[in-house]
Coordinates of C-alpha atoms in Angstrom, one line a residue:
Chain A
X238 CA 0.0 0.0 0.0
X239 CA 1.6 3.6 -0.5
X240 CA 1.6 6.0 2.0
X241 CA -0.4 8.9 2.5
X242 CA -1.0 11.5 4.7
X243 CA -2.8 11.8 7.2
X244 CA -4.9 14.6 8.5
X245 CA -6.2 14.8 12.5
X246 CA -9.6 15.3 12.4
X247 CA -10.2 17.2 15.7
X248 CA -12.0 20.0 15.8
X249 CA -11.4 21.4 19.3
X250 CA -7.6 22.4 18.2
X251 CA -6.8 25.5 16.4
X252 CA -4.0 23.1 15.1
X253 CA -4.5 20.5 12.5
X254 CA -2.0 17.5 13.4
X255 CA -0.5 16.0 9.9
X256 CA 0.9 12.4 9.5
X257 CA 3.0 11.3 6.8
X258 CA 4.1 8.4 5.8
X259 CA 1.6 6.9 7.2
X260 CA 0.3 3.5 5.9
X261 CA -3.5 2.3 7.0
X262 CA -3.0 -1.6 8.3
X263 CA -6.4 -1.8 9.4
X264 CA -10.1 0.3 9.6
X265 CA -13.3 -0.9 10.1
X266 CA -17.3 1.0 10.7
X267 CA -18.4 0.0 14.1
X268 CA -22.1 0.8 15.4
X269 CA -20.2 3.3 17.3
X270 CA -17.5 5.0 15.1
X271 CA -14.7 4.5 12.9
X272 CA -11.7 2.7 13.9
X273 CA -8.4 3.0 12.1
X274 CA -4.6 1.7 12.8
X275 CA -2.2 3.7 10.9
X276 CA 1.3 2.4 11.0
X277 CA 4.0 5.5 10.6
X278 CA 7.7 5.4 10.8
X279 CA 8.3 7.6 14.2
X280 CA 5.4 6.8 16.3
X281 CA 5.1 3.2 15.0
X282 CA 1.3 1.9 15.1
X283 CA -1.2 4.8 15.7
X284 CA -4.8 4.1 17.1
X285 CA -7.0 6.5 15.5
X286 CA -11.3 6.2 16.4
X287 CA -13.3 8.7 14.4
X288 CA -10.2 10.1 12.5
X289 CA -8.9 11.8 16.2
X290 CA -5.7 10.2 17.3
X291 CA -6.2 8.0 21.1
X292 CA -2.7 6.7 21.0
X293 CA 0.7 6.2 19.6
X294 CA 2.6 3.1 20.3
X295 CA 5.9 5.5 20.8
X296 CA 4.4 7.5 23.6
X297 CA 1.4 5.8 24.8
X298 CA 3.3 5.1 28.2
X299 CA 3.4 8.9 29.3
X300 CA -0.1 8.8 29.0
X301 CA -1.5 5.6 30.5
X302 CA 1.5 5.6 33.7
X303 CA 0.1 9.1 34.7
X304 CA -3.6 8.3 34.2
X305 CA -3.2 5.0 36.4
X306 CA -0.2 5.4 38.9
X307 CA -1.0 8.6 40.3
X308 CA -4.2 7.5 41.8
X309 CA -3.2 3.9 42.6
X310 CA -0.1 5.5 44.2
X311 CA -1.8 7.9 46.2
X312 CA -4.4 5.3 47.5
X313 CA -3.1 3.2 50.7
X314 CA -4.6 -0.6 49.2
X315 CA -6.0 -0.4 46.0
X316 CA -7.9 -3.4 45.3
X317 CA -11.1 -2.9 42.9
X318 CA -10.8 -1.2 40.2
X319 CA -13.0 0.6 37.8
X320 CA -12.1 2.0 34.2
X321 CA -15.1 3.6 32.2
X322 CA -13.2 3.7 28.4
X323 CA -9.8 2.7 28.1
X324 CA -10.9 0.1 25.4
X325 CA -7.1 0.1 24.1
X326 CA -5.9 -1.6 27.2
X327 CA -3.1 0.7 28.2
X328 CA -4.8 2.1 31.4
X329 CA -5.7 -1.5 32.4
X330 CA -2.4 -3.1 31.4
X331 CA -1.2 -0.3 34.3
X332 CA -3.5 -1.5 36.8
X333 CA -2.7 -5.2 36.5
X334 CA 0.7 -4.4 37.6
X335 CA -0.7 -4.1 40.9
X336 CA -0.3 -7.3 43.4
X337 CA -3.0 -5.6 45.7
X338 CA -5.4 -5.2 42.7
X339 CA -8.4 -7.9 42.9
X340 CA -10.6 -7.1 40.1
X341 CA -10.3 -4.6 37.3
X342 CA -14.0 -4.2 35.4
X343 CA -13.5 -2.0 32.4
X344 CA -16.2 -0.8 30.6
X345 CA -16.1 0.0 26.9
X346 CA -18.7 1.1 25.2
X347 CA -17.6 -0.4 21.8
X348 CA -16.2 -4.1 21.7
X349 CA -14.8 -3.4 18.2
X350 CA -12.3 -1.2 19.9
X351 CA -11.0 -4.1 22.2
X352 CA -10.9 -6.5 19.6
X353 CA -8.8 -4.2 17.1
X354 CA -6.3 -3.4 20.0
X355 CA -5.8 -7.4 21.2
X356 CA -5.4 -7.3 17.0
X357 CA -2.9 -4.7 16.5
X358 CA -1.7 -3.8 20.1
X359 CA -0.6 -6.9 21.5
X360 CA 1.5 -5.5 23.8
X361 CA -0.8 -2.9 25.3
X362 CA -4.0 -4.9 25.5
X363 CA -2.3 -8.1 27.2
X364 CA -4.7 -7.4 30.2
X365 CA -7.7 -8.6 28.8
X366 CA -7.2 -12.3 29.6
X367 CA -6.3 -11.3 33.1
X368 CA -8.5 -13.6 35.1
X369 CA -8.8 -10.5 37.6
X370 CA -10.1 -8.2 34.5
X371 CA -14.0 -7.8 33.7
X372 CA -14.9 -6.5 30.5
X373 CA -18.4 -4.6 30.1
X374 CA -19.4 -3.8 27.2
X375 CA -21.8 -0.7 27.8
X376 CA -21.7 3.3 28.2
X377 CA -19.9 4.3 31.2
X378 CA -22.6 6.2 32.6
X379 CA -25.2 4.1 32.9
X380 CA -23.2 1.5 33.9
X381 CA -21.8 3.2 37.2
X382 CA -25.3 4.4 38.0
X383 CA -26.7 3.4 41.6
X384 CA -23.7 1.6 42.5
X385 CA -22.8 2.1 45.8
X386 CA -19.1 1.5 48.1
X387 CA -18.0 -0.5 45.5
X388 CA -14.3 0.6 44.2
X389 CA -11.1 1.8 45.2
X390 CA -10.1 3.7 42.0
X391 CA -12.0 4.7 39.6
X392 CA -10.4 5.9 36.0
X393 CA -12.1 7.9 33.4
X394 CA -10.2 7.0 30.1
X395 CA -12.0 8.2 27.5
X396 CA -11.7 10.0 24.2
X397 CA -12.3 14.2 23.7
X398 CA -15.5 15.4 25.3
X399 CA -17.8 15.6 22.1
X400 CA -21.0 13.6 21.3
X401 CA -21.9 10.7 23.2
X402 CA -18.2 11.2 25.6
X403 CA -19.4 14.1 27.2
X404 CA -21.3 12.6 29.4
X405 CA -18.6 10.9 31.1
X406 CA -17.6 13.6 32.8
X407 CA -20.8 15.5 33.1
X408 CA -21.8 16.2 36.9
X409 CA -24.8 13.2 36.9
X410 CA -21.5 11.1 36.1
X411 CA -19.4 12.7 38.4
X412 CA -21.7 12.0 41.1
X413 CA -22.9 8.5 40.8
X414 CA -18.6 8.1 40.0
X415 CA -18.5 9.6 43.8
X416 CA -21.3 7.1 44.9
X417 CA -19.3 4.2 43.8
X418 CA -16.2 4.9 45.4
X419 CA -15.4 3.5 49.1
X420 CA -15.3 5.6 51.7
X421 CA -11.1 6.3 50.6
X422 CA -11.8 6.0 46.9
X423 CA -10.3 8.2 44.6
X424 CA -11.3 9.3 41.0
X425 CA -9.2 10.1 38.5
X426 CA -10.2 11.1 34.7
X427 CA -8.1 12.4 32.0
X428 CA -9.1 16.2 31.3
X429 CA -7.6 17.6 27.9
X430 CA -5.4 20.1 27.2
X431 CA -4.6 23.6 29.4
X432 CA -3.8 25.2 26.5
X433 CA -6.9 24.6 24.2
X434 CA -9.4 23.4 26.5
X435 CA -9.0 25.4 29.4
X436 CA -13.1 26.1 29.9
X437 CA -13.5 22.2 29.9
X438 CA -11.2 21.6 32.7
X439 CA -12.4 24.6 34.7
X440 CA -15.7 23.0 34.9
X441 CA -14.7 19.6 35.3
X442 CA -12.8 20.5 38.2
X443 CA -15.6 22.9 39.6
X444 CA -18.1 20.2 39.5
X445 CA -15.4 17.9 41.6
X446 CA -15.3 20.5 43.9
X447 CA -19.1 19.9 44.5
X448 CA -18.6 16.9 45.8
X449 CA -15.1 15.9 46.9
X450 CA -13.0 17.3 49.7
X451 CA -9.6 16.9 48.3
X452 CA -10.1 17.9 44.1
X453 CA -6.5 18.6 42.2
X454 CA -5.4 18.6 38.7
X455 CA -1.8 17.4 37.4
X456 CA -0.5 17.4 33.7
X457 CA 1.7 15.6 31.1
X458 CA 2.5 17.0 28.3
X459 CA 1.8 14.4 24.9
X460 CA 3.3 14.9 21.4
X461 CA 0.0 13.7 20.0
X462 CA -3.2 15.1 21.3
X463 CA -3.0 18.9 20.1
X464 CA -2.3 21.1 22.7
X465 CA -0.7 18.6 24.4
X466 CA -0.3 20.2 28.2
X467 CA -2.9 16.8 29.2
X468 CA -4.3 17.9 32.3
X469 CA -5.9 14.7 34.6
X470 CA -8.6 15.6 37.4
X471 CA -8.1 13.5 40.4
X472 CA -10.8 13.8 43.5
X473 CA -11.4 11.9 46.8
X474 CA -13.6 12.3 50.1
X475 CA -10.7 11.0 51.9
X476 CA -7.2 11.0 50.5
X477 CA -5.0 14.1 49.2
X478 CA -3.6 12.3 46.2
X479 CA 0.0 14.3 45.9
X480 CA 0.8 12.3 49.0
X481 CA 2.6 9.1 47.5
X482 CA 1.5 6.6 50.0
X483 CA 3.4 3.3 49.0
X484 CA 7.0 2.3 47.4
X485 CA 6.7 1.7 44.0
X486 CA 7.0 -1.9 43.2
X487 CA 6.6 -2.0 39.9
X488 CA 8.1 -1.7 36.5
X489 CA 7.6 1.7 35.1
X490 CA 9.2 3.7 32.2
X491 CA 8.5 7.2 33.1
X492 CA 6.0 6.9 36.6
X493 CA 8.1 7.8 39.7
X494 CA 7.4 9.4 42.6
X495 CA 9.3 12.4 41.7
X496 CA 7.4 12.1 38.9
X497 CA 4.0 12.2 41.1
X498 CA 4.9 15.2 43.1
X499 CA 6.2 17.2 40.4
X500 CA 3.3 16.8 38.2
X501 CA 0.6 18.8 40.4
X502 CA -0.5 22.3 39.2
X503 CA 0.9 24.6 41.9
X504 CA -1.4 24.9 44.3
X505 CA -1.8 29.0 44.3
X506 CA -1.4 28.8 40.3
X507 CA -4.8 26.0 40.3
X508 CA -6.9 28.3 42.3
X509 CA -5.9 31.2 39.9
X510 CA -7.0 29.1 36.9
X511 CA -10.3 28.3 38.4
X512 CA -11.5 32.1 39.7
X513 CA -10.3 33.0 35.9
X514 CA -7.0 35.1 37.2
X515 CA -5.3 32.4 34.9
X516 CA -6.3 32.8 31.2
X517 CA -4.9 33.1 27.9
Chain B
X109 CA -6.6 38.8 1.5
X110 CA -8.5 35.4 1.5
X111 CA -7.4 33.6 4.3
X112 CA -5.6 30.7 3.6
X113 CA -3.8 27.3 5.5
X114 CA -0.6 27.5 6.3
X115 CA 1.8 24.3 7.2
X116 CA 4.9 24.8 9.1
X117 CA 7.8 23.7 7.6
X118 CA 9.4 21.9 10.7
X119 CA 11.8 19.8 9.5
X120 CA 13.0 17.9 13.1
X121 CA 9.3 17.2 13.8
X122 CA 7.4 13.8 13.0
X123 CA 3.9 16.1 13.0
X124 CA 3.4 18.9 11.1
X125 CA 1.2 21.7 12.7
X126 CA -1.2 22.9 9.9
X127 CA -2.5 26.3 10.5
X128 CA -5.9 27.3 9.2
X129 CA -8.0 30.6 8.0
X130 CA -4.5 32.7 8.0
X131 CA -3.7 35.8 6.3
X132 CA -0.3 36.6 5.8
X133 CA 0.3 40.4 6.9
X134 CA 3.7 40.6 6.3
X135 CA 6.5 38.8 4.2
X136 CA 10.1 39.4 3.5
X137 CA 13.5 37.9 2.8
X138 CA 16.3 39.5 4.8
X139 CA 19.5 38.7 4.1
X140 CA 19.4 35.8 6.9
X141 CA 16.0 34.2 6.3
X142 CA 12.1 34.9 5.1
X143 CA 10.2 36.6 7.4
X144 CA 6.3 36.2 8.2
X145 CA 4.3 37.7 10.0
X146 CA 0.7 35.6 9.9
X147 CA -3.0 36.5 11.4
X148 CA -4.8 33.9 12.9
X149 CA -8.6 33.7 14.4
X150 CA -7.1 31.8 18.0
X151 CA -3.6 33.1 17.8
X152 CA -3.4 36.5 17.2
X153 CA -0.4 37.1 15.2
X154 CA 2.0 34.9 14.6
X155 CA 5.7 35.3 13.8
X156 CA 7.3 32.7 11.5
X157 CA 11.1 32.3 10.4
X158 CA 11.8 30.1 7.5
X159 CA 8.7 28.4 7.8
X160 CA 9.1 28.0 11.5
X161 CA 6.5 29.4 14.0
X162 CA 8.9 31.6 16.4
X163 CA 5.9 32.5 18.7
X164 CA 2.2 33.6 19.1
X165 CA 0.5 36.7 20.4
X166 CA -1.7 33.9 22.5
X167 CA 1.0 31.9 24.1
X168 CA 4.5 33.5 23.7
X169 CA 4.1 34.2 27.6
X170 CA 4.6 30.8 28.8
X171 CA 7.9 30.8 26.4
X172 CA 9.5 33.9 27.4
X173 CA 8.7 34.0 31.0
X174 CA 10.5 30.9 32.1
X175 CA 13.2 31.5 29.7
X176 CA 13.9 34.7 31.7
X177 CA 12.3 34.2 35.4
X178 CA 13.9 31.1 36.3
X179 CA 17.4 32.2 35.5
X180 CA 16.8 36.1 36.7
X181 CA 15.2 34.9 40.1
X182 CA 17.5 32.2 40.6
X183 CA 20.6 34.6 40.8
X184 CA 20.8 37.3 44.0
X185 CA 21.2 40.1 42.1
X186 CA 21.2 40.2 38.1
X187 CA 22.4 43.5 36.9
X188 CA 24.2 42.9 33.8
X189 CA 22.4 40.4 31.1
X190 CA 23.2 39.4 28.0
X191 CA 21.0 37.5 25.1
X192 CA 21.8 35.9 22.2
X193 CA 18.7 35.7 19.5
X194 CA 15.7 37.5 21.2
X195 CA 14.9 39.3 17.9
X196 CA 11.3 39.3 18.7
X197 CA 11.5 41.1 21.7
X198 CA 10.1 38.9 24.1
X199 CA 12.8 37.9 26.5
X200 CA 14.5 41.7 26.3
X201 CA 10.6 42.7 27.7
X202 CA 10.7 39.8 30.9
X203 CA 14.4 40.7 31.8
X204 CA 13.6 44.7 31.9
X205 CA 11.1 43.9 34.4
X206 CA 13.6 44.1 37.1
X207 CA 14.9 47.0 38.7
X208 CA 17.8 45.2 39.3
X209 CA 19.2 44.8 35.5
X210 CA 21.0 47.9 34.6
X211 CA 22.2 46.9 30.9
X212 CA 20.9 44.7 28.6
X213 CA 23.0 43.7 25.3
X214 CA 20.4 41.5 23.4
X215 CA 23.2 39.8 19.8
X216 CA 20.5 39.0 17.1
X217 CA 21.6 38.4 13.8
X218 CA 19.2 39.8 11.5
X219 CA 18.0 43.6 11.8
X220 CA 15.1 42.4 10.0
X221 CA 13.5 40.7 12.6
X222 CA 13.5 43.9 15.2
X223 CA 12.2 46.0 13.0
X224 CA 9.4 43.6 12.2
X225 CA 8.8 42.7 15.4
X226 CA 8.4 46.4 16.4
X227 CA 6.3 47.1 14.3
X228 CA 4.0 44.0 14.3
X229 CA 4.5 42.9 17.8
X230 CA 4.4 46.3 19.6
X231 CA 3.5 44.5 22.7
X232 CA 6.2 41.9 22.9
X233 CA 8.9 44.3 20.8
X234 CA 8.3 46.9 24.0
X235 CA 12.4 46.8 25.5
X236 CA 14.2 48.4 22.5
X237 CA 13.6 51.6 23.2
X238 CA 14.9 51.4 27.0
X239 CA 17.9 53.2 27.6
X240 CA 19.5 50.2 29.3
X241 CA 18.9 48.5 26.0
X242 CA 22.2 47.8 23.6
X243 CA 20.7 45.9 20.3
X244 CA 24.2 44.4 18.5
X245 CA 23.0 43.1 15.0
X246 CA 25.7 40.1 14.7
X247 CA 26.4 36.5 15.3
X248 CA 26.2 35.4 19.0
X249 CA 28.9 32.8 18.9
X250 CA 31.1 35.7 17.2
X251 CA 29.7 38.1 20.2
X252 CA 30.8 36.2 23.4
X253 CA 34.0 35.1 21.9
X254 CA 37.1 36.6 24.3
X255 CA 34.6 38.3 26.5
X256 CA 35.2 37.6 30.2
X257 CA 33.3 37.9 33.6
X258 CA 30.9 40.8 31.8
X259 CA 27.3 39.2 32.3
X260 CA 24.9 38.0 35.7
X261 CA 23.1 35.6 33.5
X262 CA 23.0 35.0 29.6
X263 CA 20.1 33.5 27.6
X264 CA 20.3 31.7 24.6
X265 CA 16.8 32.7 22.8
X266 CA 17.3 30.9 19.4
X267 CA 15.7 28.9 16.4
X268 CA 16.0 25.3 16.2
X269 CA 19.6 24.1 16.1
X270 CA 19.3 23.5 12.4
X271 CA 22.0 25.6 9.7
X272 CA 24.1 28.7 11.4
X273 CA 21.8 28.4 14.9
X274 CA 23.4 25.3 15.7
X275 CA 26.2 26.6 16.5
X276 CA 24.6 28.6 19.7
X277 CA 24.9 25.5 21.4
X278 CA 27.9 24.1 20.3
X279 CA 30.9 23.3 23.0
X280 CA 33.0 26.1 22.2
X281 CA 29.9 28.4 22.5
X282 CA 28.9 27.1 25.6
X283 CA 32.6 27.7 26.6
X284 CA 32.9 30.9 25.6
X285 CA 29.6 31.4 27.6
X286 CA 31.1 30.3 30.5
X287 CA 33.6 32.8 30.2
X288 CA 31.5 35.5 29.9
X289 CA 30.1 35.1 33.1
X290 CA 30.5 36.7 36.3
X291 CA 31.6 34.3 39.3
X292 CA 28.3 33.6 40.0
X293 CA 26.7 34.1 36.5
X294 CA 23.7 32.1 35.1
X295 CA 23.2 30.3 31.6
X296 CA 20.2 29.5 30.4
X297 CA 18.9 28.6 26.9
X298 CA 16.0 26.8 25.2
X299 CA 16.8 23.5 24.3
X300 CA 14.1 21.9 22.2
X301 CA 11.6 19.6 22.9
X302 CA 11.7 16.2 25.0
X303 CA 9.4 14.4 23.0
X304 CA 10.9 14.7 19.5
X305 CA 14.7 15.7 20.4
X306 CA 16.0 14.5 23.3
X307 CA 19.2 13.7 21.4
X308 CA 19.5 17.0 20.9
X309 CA 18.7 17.8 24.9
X310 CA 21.3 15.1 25.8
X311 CA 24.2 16.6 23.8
X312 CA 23.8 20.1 25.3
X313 CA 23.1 19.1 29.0
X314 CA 26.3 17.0 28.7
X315 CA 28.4 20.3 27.1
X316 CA 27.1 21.8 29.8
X317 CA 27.8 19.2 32.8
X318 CA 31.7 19.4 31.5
X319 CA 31.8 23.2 32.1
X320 CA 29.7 24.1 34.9
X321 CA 28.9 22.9 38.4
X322 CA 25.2 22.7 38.6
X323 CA 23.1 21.6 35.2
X324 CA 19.7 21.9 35.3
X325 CA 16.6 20.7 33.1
X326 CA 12.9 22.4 33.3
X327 CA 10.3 22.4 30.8
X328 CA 7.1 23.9 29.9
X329 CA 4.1 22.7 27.5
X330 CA 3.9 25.3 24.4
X331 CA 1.2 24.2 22.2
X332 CA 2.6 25.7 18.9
X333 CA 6.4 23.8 19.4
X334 CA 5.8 20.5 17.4
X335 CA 6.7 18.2 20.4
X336 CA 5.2 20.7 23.0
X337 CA 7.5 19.5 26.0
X338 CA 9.8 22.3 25.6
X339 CA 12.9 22.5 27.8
X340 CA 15.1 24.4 29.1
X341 CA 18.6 24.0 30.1
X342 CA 20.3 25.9 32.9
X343 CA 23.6 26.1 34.3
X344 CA 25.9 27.8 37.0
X345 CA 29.4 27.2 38.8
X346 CA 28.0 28.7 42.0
X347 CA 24.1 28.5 42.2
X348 CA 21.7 26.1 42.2
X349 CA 19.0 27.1 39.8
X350 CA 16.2 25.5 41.7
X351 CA 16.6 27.6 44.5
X352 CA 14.7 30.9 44.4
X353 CA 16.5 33.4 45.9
X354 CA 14.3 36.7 45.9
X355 CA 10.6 37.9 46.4
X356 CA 8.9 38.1 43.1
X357 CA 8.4 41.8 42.7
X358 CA 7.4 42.0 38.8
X359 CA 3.8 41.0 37.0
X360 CA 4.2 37.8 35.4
X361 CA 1.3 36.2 34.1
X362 CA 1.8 32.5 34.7
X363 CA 6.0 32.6 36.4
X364 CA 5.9 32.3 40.1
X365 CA 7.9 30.9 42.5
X366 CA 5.7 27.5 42.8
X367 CA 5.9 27.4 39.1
X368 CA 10.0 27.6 39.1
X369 CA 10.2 24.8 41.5
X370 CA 8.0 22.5 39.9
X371 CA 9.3 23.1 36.3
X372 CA 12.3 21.2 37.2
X373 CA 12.3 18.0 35.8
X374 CA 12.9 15.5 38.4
X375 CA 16.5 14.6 39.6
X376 CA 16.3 11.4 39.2
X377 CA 14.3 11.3 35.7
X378 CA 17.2 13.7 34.6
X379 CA 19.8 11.3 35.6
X380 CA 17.9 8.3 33.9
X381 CA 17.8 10.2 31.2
X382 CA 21.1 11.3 30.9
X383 CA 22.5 7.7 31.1
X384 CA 20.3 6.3 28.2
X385 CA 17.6 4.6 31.0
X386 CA 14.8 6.8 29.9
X387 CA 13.9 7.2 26.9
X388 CA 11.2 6.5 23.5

């Protein structure tokens, strides 16, 4: 097959992300959306749902270590798990690493997106045969709905805020999320980037503040989702989640934590950002 | 003027950033390069060398704030400052914030790119006229060369290392740099981004580690630098750079103290890195 080029189609960047080289190995129409694997000589294999890119086999790690270990690490026993999205696999492969965790149940809206990364991603959906891993397939939102004291962790891994993902992070979710924790649960969702989607992240954070005591925001920046400054929310009733509470055991290439503590907003500069003294 | 897309030209970069609804308001060739000068609907003006974005009107803050405020507040007492690049404007405007600095000799190359930025950029382009202002149109690396214990801190402000800007970080540069200093003089220069040259970041930060006592790395998401993890590389024979040593006295709109400290990449990362144990 020749390669082409290949244009990012997101339309909450002011930037338009262009691939070359870039040879399609795989796409197929789901019920839910299109799903494509590019392969491209720098970032390697490129997962790609509704033409917007989700992840990069070259730098996938920045983004599923921070998503995961920061609220595992902050949490004294982590044990059940919940992950609404994250139908790649990367955010679960990071929680399986965990000899305290019991039971993983990941819900994916679209089984297509599972099935193309145990296809194409070997190495980043290995957790799906975990026999501590429960794969749902339904939307996020309803599934957490009137569950009650059930998890230790739950992780919101999913795609940019438009259509039908929205909702994940909308305060009805956000609350029954809260509901579902244990008493010294924490949350933790990936919230886009500071430099484009500012507006977004203020409010997710304000409607944390609603209902958690400790709410904070830390950030990553990612060659490959435009704007790249990746900001993740991270709440709890009980738990202040810079605190690294355990020695990390586990094999990580980037996590560390240094890492942890040194990728908080600063405090005074977070409070700024949220009364709007913070803009550009 | 219909608007039109425009595509960086970006060679080090496996993306390419693709611009849309831009009118170009200016365009010349100097004797060093083509100027641009480009409107945008999110980001203002933007200034473009060679096909390279140099900064926005939106977001050249973040850029030229820790380039300056890290160095300047790190040292006890800057007085005497020197730049190399800067053409634009905006480093000359953060390091004339202080009362402390009585001379600034900012070494660009090209005229062209002043008087453009004067005129285009009034806002960032503000420091020429200040009487402690000495604008030297000539190479940098030809500048420092022989000059001895003359400058509190110099910054580096240049283009990608690509053609004559390469040689702003090259050994005997950084050498003559060193030279330049007072006792207790501070380097600093932007070194790239982590993501997509961190071959590049190696290399200097080792330069550096053979000439001065404490090497430093920090960085700072720029959404317009393809890679967006910009760094920057710091260095000193008598201070530590993560240290702030004075009260912040001047308006910044995102530098603080808080931000300084946790702009540091950590220690231990740095090391890994520096050894070959962390990298993609």
């Amino acid at each position: 097959m020749q390669p082409k080029e290949f244009y990012e189609q997101e339309n909450l960047s002011p930037i338009t992300y262009k691939y070359s080289n870039v040879v399609e190995v795989f796409s197929c129409i789901s019920p839910i959306q299109k799903i494509q694997v590019l392969a491209h000589p720098f970032f390697i294999k490129i997962l790609v749902l509704d033409g917007v890119v989700q992840l990069t086999e070259k730098d996938e790690f920045f983004y599923h270590e921070m998503l995961t270990h920061v609220p595992l690490m902050a949490h004294p026993q982590p044990e059940r798990i919940l992950i609404l999205g994250g139908g790649d696999g990367g955010t679960l492969r990071e929680v399986l690493k965990y000899d305290t965790v019991k039971t993983v149940t990941i819900v994916e809206i679209d089984p297509e997106v599972v099935s193309t990364a145990k296809r194409f991603f070997p190495n980043i959906a290995k957790g799906f045969n975990d026999p501590r891993t429960c794969v749902v397939h339904m939307d996020g939102c309803e599934y957490i709905e009137g569950l009650k004291n059930e998890f230790d962790v739950i992780i919101i891994d999913g795609p940019d805020p438009v259509g039908p993902a929205q909702n994940l992070l909308a305060p009805q979710t956000l609350s029954f999320a809260k509901t579902a924790l244990r008493q010294n649960g924490i949350f933790a969702a990936q919230t886009e980037s500071l430099h484009f989607h500012r507006e977004h992240i203020i409010k997710t954070q304000k409607s944390l503040i609603e209902l958690f005591k400790f709410v904070d925001l830390y950030t990553q920046a990612i060659s490959t989702y435009p704007g790249s400054w990746w900001s993740f929310s991270i709440a709890s009733m009980m738990i202040n989640p810079r605190a690294v509470r355990r020695c990390l055991e586990i094999p990580t290439r980037y996590y560390s934590s240094e890492v942890h503590n040194s990728s908080f907003f600063p405090p005074k500069s977070l409070k700024k950002l949220l009364n709007g003294e913070l803009d550009w």
